[in-house]
Short mmCIF file of C-alpha atoms in Angstrom, two decimals:
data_model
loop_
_atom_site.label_atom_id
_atom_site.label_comp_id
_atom_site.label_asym_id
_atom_site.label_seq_id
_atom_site.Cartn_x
_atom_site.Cartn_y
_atom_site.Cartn_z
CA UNK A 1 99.23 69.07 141.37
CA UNK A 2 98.35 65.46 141.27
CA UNK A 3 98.49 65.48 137.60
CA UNK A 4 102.26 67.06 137.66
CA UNK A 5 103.51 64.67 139.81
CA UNK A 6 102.20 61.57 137.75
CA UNK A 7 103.85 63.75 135.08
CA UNK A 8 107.25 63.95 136.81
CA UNK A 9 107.32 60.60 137.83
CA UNK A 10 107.28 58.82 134.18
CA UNK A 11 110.59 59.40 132.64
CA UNK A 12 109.60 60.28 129.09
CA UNK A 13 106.70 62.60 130.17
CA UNK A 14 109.64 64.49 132.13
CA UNK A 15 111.82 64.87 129.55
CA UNK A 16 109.16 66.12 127.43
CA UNK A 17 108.14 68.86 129.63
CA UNK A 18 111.19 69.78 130.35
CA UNK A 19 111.82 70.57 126.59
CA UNK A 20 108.80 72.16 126.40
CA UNK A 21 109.48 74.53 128.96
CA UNK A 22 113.00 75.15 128.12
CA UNK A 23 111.48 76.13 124.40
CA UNK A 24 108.26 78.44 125.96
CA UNK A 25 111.17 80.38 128.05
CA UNK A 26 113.32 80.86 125.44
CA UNK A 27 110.07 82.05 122.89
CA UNK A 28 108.99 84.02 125.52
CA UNK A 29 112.91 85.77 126.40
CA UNK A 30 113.07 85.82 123.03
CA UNK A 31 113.74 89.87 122.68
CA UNK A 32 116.02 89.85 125.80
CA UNK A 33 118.02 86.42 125.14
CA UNK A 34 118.88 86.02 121.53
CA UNK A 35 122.50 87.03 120.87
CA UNK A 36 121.62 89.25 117.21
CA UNK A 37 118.58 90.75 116.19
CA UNK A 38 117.49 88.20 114.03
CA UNK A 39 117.47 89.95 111.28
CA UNK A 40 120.60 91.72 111.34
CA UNK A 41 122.39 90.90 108.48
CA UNK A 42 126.63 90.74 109.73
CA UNK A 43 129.38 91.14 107.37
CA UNK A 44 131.64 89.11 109.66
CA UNK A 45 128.43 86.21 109.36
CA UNK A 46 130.18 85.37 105.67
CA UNK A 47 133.08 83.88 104.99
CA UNK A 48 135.28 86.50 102.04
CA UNK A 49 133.58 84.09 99.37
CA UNK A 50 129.99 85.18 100.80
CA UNK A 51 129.45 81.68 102.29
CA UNK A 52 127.63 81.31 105.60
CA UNK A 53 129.66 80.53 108.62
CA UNK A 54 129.80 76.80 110.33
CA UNK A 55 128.97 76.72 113.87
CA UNK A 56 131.81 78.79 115.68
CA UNK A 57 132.53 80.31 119.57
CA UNK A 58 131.09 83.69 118.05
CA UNK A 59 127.67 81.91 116.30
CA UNK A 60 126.89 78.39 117.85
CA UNK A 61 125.01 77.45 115.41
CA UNK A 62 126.90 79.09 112.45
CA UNK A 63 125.08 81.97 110.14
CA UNK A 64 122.98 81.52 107.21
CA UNK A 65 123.20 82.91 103.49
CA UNK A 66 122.83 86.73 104.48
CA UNK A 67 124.91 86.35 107.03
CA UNK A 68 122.09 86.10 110.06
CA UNK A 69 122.46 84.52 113.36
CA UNK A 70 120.84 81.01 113.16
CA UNK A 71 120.48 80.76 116.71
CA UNK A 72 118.77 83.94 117.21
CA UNK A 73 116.25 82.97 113.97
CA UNK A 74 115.80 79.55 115.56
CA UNK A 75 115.06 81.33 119.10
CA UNK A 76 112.94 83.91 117.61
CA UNK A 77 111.21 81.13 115.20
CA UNK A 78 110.30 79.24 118.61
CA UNK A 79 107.74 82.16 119.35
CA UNK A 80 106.23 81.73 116.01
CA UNK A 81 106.03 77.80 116.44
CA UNK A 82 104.61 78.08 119.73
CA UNK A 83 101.33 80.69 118.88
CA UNK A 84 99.90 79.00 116.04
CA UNK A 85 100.64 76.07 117.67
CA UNK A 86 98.53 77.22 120.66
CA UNK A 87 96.26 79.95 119.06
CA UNK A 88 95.60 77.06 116.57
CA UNK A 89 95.09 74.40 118.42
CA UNK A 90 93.42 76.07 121.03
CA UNK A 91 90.49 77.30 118.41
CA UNK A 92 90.32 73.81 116.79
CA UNK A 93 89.52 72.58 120.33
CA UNK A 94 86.76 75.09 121.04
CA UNK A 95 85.12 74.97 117.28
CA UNK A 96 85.41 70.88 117.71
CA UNK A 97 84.24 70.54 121.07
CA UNK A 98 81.08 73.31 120.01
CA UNK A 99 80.40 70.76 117.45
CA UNK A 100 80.42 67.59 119.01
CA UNK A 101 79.15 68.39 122.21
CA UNK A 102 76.09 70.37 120.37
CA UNK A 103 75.21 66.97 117.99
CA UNK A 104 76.01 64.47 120.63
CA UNK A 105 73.83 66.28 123.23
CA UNK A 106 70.74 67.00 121.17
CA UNK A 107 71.27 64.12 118.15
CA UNK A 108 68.47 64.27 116.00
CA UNK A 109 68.59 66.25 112.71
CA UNK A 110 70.80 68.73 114.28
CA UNK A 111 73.23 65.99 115.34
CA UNK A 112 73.28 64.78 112.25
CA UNK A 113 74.12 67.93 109.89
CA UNK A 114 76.90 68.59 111.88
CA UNK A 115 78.24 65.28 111.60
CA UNK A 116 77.33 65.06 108.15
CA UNK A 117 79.61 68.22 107.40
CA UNK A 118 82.42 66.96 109.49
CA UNK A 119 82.80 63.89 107.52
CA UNK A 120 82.55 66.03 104.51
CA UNK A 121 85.70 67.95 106.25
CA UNK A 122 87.65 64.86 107.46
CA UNK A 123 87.37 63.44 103.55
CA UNK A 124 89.58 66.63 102.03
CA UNK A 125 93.46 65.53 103.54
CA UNK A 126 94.29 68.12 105.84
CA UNK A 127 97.35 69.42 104.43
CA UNK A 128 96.29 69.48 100.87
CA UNK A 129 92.58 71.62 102.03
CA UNK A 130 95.10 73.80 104.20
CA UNK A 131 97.93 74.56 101.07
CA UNK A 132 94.57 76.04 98.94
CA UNK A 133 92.99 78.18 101.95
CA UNK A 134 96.34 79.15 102.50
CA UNK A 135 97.08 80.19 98.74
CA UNK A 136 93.87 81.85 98.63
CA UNK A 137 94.47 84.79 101.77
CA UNK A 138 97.71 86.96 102.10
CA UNK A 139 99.89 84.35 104.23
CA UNK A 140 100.56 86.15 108.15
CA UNK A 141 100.94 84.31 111.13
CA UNK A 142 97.31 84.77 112.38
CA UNK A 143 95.82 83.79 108.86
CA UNK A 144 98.38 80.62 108.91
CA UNK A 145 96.78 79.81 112.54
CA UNK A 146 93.56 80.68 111.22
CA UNK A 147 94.03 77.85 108.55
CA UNK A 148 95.13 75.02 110.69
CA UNK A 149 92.48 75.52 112.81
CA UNK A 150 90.19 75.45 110.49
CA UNK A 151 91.29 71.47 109.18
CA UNK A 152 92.29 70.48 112.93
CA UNK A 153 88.54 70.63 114.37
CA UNK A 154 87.03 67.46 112.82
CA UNK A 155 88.70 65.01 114.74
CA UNK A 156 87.92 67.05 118.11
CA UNK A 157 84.66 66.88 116.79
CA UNK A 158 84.32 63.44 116.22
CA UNK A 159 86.05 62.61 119.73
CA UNK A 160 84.03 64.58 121.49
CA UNK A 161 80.82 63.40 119.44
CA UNK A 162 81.38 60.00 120.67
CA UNK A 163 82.05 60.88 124.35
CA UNK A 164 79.15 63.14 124.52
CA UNK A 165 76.79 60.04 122.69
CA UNK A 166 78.40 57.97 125.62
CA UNK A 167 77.83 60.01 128.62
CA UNK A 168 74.47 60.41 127.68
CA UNK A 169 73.43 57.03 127.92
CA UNK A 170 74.59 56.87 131.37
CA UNK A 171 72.58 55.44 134.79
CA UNK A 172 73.22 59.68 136.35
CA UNK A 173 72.40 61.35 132.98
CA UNK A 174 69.52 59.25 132.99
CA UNK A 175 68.49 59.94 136.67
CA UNK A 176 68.76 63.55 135.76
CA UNK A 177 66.59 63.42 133.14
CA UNK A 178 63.94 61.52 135.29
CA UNK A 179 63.86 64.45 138.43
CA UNK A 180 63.43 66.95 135.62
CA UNK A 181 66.81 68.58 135.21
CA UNK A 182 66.85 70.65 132.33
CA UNK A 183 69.39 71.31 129.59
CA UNK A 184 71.49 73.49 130.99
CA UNK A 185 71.97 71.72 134.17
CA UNK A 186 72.89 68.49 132.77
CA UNK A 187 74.74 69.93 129.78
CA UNK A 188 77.03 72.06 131.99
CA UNK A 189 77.37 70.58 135.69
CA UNK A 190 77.41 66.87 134.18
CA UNK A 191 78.67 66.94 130.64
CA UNK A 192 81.32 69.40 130.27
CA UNK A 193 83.40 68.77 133.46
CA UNK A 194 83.74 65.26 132.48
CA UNK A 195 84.80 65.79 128.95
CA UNK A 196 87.78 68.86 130.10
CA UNK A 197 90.35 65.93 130.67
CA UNK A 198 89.60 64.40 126.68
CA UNK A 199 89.73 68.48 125.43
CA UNK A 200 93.19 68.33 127.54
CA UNK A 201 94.08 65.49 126.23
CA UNK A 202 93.67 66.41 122.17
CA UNK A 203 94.70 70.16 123.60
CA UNK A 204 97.88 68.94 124.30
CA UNK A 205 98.28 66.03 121.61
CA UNK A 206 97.28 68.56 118.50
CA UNK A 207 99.87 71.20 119.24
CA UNK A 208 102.29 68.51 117.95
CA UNK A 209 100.24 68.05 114.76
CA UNK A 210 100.06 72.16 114.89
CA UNK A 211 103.65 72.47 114.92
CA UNK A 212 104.47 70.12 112.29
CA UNK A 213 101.65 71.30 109.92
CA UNK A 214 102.78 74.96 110.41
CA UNK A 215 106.55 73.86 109.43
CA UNK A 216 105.28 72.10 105.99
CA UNK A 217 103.42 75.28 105.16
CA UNK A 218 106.13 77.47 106.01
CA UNK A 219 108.31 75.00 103.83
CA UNK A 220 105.64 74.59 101.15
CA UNK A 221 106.36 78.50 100.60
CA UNK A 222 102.67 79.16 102.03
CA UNK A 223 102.89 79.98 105.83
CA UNK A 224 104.51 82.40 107.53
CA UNK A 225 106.15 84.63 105.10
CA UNK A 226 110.21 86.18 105.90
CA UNK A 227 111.37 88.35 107.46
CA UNK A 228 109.16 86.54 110.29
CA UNK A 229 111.04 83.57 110.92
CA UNK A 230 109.83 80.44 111.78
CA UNK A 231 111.10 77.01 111.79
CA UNK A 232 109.45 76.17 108.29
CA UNK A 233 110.67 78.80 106.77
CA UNK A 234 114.22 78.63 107.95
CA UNK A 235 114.44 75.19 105.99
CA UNK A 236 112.76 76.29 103.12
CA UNK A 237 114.98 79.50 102.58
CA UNK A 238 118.17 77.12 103.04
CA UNK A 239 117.18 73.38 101.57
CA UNK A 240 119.11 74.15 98.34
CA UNK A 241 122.21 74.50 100.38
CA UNK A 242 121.95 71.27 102.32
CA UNK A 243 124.79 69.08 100.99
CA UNK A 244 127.08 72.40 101.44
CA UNK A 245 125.46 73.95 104.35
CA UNK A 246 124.17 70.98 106.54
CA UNK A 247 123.45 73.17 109.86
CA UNK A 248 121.25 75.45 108.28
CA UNK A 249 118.66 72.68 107.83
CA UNK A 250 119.66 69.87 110.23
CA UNK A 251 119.43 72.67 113.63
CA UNK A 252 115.66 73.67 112.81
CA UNK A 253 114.36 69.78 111.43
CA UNK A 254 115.86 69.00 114.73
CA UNK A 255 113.82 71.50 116.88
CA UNK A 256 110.68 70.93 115.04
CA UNK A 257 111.08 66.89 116.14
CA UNK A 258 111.72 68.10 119.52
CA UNK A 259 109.13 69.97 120.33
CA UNK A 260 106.62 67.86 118.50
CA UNK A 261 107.88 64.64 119.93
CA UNK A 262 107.61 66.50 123.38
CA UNK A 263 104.34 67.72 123.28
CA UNK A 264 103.27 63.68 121.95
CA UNK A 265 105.10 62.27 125.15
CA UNK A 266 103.14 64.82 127.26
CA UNK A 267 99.96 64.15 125.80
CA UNK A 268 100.22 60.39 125.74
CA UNK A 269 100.93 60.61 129.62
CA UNK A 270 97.86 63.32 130.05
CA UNK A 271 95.76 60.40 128.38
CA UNK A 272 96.80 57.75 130.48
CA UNK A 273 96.66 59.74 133.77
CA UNK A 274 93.68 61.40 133.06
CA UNK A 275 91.57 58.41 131.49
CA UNK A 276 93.30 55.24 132.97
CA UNK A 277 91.03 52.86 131.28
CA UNK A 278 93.27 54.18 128.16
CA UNK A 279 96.21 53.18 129.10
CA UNK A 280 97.83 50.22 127.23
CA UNK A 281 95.80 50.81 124.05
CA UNK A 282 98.10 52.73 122.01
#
């Protein structure tokens, strides 16, 4: 509760959450909310040449080039958005913080593979190493999340590294060590609960990154493949019809800065309330 109300009380942060949860309500109404099926394709959605519709009283946000329900896909994309974002995320923040908690807490030659293969990770750029292991598996939605987790752990890692390599050094890790604590003790009543609010923290900050690498897949051609919609995809089905068909482009690149700009503002807040000697230093 403490940590809401700092929330609430700084403007930005606000707004942010309030976007977010005015998109997770609308992803998760999605089936009982959306005014089409979102993949119904309407005769009266196309104009008698075949062109989509503009934004009207019967579609708000106009139609597309089968003659679908833009707000519907948009509504029904938000679900897709919002579980690799957090099915994504969520696994890069376990397989990072297994990492760098395991080399950071026992160092030695152990430490030091690990680390060793995450630089080797962080060295590929992440969307160009997620494009091939994307081309090389049937594109769903739980293979897409499966990819971005798999190039979003090494900078968990490293964080987490670092913290761990810190706490360790420190006067009560030390005095646990000296009244013969073992492992386990100091590992998980010592180093874990003081490293939740940094996994909150990059939690919160990477479903942003999530969200935004899922979109360039799904516009690359190599995310999640229609029918499903998603907010990628929507713009990549439509981009050659952007000088004649604006909405069908500008309404989803809209949402996807939304919701990623929402879940930065969040995060950026989480980090200051949550580790105050960060504030200022970003």
């Amino acid at each position: 509760m403490r940590v809401l109300r700092a929330l609430v009380r700084r403007k930005l942060a606000l707004f942010g959450l309030v976007i977010i949860i005015v998109v997770v309500t609308a992803a998760g109404l999605a089936p009982w909310i959306t005014p089409y099926p979102p993949d119904r394709q309407m005769f009266d959605g196309l104009t008698l040449e075949g062109a989509p519709l503009p934004p009207n009283a019967q579609f708000w946000l106009g139609t597309d080039l089968l003659g679908r329900d833009l707000l519907s896909r948009l509504i029904e994309g938000a679900r897709t958005s919002l579980i690799i974002g957090v099915a994504a995320n969520g696994a890069a923040v376990l397989i990072g913080t297994l990492v760098g908690v395991t080399a950071g807490f026992f160092g030695g030659w152990i430490g030091a593979i690990l680390m060793r293969a995450t630089d080797l990770m962080m060295a590929f750029p992440a969307l160009l190493l997620a494009i091939v292991l994307a081309a090389l598996f049937t594109p769903s939605l739980w293979i897409v999340a499966l990819v971005i987790a798999m190039v979003n752990w090494v900078q968990v890692a490293r964080v987490i590294y670092t913290e761990t390599r810190s706490l360790s050094e420190r006067d009560f890790i030390e005095a646990e060590w000296g009244i013969g604590a073992g492992r386990a003790r100091i590992l998980f009543r010592h180093m874990i609960p003081h490293l939740v609010s940094t996994m909150v923290v990059w939690g919160t900050l990477g479903i942003a990154t999530t969200v935004l690498l899922e979109a360039t897949l799904s516009y690359l051609g190599v995310g999640v493949q229609p029918p499903t919609p998603s907010w990628g995809n929507i713009i990549f089905e439509n981009q050659t019809y952007f000088t004649s068909a604006p909405w069908l482009v500008f309404f989803p690149g809209i949402a996807i800065i939304l919701l990623a700009l929402s879940f930065n503002l969040v995060g950026d807040a989480l980090r200051d309330i949550l580790d105050p000697t960060q504030k200022g230093r970003h």
